Coordinates of C-alpha atoms in Angstrom, one line a residue:
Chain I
X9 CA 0.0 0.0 0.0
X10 CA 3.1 2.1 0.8
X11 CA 4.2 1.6 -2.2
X12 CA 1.0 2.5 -4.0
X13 CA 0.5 5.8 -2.2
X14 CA 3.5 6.8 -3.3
X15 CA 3.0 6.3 -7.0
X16 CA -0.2 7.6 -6.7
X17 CA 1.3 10.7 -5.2
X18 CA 4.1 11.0 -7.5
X19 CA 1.5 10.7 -10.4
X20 CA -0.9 13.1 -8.8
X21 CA 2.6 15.6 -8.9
X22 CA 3.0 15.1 -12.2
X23 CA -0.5 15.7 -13.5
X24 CA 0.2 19.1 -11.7
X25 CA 3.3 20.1 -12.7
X26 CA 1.9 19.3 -16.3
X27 CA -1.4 21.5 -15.7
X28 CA 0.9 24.6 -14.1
X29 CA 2.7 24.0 -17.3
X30 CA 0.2 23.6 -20.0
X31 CA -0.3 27.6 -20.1
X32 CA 3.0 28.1 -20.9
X33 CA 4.5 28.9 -24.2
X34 CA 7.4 27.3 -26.0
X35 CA 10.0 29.7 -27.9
X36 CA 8.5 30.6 -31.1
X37 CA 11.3 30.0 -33.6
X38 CA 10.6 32.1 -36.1
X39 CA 9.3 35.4 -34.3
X40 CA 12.2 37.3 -35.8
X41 CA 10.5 37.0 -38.8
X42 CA 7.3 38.4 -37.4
X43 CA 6.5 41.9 -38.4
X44 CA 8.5 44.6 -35.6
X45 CA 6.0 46.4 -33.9
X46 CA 7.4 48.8 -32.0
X47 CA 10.8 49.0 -29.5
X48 CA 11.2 50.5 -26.2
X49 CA 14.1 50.8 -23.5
X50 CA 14.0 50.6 -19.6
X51 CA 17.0 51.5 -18.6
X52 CA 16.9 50.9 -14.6
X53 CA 18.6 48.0 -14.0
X54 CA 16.4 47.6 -10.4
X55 CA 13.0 47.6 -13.0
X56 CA 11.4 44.4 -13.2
X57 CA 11.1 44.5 -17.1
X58 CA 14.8 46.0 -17.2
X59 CA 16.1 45.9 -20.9
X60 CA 15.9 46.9 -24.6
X61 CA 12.5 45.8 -25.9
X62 CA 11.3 45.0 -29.4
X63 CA 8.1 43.6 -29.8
X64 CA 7.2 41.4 -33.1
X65 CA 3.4 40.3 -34.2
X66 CA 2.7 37.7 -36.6
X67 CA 0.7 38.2 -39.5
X68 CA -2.6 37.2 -37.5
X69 CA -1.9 39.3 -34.2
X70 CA -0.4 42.1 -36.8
X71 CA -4.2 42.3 -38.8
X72 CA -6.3 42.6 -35.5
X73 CA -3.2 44.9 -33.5
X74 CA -3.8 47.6 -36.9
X75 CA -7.6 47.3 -37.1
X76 CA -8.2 47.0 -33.3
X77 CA -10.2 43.8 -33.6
X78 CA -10.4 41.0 -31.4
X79 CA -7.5 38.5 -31.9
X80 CA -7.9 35.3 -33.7
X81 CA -7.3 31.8 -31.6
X82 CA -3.4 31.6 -32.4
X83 CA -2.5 34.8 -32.9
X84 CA 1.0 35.9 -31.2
X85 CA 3.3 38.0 -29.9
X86 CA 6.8 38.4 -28.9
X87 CA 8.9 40.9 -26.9
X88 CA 12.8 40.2 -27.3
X89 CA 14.7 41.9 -23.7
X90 CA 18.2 42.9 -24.5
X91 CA 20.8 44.3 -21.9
X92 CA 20.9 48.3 -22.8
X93 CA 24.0 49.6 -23.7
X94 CA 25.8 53.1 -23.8
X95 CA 28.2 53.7 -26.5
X96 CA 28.9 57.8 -26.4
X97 CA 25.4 59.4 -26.9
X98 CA 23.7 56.3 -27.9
X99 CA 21.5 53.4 -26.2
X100 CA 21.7 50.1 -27.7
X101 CA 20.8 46.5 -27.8
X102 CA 23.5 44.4 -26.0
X103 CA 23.0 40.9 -25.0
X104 CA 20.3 39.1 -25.1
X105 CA 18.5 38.4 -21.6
X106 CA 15.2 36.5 -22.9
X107 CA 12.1 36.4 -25.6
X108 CA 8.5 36.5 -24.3
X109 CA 5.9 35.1 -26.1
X110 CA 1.7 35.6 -25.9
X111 CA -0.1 33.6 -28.4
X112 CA -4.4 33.6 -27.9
X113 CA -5.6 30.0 -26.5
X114 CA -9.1 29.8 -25.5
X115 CA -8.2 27.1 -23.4
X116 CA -5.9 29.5 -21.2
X117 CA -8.8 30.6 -18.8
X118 CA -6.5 31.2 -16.3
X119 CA -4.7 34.0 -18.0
X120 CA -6.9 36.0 -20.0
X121 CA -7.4 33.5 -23.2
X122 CA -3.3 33.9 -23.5
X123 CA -1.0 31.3 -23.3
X124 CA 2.4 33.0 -22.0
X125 CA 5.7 32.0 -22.0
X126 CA 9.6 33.0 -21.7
X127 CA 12.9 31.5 -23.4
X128 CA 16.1 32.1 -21.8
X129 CA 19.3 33.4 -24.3
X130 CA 19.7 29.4 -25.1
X131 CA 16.0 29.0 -26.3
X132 CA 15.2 26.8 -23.3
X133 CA 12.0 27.7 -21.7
X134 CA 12.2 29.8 -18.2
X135 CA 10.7 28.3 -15.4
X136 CA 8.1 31.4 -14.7
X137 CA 5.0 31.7 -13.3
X138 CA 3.4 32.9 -16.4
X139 CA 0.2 34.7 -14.1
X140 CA 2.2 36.6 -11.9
X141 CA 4.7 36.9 -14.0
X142 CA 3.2 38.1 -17.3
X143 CA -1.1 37.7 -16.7
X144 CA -1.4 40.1 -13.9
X145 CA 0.4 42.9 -15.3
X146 CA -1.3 42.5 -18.9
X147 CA -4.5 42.3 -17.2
X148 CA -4.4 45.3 -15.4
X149 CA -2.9 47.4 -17.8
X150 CA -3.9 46.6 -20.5
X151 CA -7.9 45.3 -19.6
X152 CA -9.3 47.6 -22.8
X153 CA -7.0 46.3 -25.8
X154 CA -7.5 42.9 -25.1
X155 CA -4.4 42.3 -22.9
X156 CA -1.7 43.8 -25.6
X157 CA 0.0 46.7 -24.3
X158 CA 1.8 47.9 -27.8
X159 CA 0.8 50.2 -30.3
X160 CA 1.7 49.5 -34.1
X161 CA 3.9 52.5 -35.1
X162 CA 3.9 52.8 -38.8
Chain U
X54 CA 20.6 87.3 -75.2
X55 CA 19.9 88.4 -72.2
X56 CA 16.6 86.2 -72.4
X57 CA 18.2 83.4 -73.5
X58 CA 21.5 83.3 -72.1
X59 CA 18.7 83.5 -68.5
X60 CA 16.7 80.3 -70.1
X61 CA 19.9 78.9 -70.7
X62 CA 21.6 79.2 -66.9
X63 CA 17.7 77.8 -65.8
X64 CA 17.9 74.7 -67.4
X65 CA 21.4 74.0 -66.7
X66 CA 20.2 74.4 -62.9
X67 CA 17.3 71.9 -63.7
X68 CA 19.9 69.6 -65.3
X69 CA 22.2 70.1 -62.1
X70 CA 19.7 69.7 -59.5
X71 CA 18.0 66.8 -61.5
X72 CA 21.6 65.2 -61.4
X73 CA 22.2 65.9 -58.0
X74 CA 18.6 64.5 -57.1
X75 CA 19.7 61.5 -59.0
X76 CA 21.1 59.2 -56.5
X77 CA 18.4 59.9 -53.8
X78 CA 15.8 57.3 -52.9
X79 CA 11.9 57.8 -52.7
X80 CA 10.3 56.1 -50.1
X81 CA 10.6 52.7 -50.1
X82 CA 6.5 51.7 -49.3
X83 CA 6.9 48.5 -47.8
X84 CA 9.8 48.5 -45.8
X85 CA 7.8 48.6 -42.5
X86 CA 7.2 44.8 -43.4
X87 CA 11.1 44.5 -44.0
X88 CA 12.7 42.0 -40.9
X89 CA 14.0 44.0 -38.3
X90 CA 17.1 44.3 -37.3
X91 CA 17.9 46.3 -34.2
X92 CA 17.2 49.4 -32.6
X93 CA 19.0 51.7 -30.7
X94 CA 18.2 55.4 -29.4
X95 CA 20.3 58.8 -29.5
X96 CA 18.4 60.7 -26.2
X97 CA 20.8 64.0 -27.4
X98 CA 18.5 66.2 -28.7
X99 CA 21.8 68.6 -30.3
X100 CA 23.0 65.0 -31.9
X101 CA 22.4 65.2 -35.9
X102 CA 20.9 61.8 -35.3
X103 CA 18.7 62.2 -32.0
X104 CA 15.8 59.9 -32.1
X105 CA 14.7 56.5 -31.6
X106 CA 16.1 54.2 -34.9
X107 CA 14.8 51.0 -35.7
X108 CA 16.5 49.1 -38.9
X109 CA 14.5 47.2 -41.7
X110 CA 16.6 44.6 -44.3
X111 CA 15.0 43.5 -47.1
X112 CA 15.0 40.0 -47.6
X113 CA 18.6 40.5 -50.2
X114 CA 19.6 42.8 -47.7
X115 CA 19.2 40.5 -45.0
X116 CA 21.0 37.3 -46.2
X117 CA 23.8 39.4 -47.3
X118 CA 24.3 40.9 -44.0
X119 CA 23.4 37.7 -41.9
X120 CA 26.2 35.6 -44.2
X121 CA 28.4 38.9 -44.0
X122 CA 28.2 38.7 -47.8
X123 CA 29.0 41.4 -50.5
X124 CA 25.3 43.1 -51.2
X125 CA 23.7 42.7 -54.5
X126 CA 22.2 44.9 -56.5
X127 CA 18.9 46.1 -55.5
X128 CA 19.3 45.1 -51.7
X129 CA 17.6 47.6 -49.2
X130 CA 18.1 49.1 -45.6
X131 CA 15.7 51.6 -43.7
X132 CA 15.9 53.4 -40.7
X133 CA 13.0 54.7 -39.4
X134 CA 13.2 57.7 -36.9
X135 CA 11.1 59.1 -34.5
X136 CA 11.2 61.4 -31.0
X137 CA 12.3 59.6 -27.9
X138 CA 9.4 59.9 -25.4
X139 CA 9.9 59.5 -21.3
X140 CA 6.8 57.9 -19.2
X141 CA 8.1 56.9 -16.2
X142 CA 11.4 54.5 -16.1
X143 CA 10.4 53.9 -20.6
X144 CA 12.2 55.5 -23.5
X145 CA 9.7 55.1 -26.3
X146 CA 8.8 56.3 -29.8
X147 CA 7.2 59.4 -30.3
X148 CA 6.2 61.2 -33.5
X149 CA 8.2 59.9 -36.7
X150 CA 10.5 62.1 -37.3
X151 CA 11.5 60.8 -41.1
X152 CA 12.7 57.4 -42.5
X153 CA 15.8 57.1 -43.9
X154 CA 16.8 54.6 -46.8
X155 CA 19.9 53.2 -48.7
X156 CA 20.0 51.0 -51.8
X157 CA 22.6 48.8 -53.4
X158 CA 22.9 50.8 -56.8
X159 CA 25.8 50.2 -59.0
X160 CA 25.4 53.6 -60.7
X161 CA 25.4 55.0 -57.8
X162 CA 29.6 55.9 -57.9
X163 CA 29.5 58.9 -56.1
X164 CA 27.9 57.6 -53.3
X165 CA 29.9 54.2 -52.6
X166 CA 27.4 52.2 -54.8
X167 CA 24.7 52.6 -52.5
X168 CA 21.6 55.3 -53.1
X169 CA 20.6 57.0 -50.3
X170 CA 17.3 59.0 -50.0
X171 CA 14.7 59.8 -47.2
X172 CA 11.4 60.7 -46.5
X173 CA 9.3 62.7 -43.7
X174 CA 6.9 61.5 -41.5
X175 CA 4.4 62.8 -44.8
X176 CA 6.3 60.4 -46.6
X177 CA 7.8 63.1 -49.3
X178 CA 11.5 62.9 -49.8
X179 CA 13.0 65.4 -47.8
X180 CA 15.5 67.8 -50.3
X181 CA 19.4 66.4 -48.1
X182 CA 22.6 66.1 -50.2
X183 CA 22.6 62.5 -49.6
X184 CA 26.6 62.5 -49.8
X185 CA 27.1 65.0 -47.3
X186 CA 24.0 63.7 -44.9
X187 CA 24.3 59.8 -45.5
X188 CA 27.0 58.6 -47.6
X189 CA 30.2 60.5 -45.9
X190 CA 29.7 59.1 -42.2
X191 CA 28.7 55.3 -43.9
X192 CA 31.9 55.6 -45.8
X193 CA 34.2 57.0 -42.4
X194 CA 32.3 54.3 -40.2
X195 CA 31.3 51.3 -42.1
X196 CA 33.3 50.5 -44.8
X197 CA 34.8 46.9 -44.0
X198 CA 30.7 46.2 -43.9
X199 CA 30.3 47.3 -47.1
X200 CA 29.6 50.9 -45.7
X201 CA 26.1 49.3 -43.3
X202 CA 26.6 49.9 -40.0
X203 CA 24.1 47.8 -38.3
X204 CA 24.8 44.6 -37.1
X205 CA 22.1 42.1 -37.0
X206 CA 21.0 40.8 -33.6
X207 CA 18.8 37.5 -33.2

């Protein structure tokens, strides 16, 4: 019976740690290749979101971001963090610190209908917990543009 | 004489300022859907080049700078420009202050084989001696890159 409870604990763990998992994104490979949406820097190292931002949309998040519909199941996002760096007057992109991603998944109730997720400079998922880490601040600020903080600049 | 030595001397200055109008680029429409390459901001309002840049390859332009190739003809760069906003601890983009691009020309001889040109945030080309404004700093700065400055960052 010992025995048993165990597996059936261990098993139970698992089935958790998959479900706290399921919201969260892989890397998207080919965001580079995603249309650039706008950049912006943060350049307090004590700031939680600390870095050099650009933010990417592919073509599906791109068409409802411009004509301020409602996104399509699918449709994503990515913000790549840089370090910031100072070379005489200007403020650059140094190296990388991590990609975020948001892609539109009815299934993420939890989060907004977003799943969210973060890649480390190697690609490798971070181990983040994508509500307080991402959810909570999207949901808050940005409650009237379905969860997407940017603005396409043209 | 008079009258047409005058009509004379005016269309030799159409002739000159059609030449010297020659090598400058219109705006190239599309380029906002060029891949990004990086960003980086001049905060120095005094600089010649304050604002917040983000750079555009085209897709020629981009395999010849990710293989650190020789450019072919036709290959494209823009830079787009715009005021550096503060809110809070966030450089952003403000207002588009022009967009700037350069094309792999071969007749372009006075220029390093690139064409320069740029455009205001109205999307007319702005009237800039391209060698003085563009080509001279690209040519100090750049030219074991084949006179392009920007690096591209994954």
């Amino acid at each position: 019976m010992r025995i048993n409870r165990l597996a059936v604990a261990a098993v139970l763990s698992l089935v958790t740690a998959t479900a706290a998992l399921a919201a969260t994104l892989p890397r998207a490979a080919e965001f580079r290749r995603w249309t650039h949406v706008k950049s912006m820097v943060i350049t307090d190292k004590s700031h939680g979101l600390y870095g050099f931002h650009n933010i990417y949309a592919d073509p599906a998040a791109l068409k409802a971001l411009k004509a301020a519909e409602a996104y399509p199941e699918g449709a994503q996002f990515a913000v790549s963090f840089y370090e910031v760096t100072t070379d005489g007057p200007m403020l650059g992109q140094g190296k990388k610190l991590m990609d975020a991603f948001m892609r539109k998944d009815l299934n993420a109730k939890a989060t907004g209908g977003w799943a969210f997720g973060a890649s480390g400079p190697d690609g490798k998922p971070l181990a983040i917990d994508v509500a307080k880490a991402c959810f909570e601040c999207h949901a808050n600020g940005a409650k009237a543009t379905g969860l997407v903080f940017s603005k396409y600049l043209e």
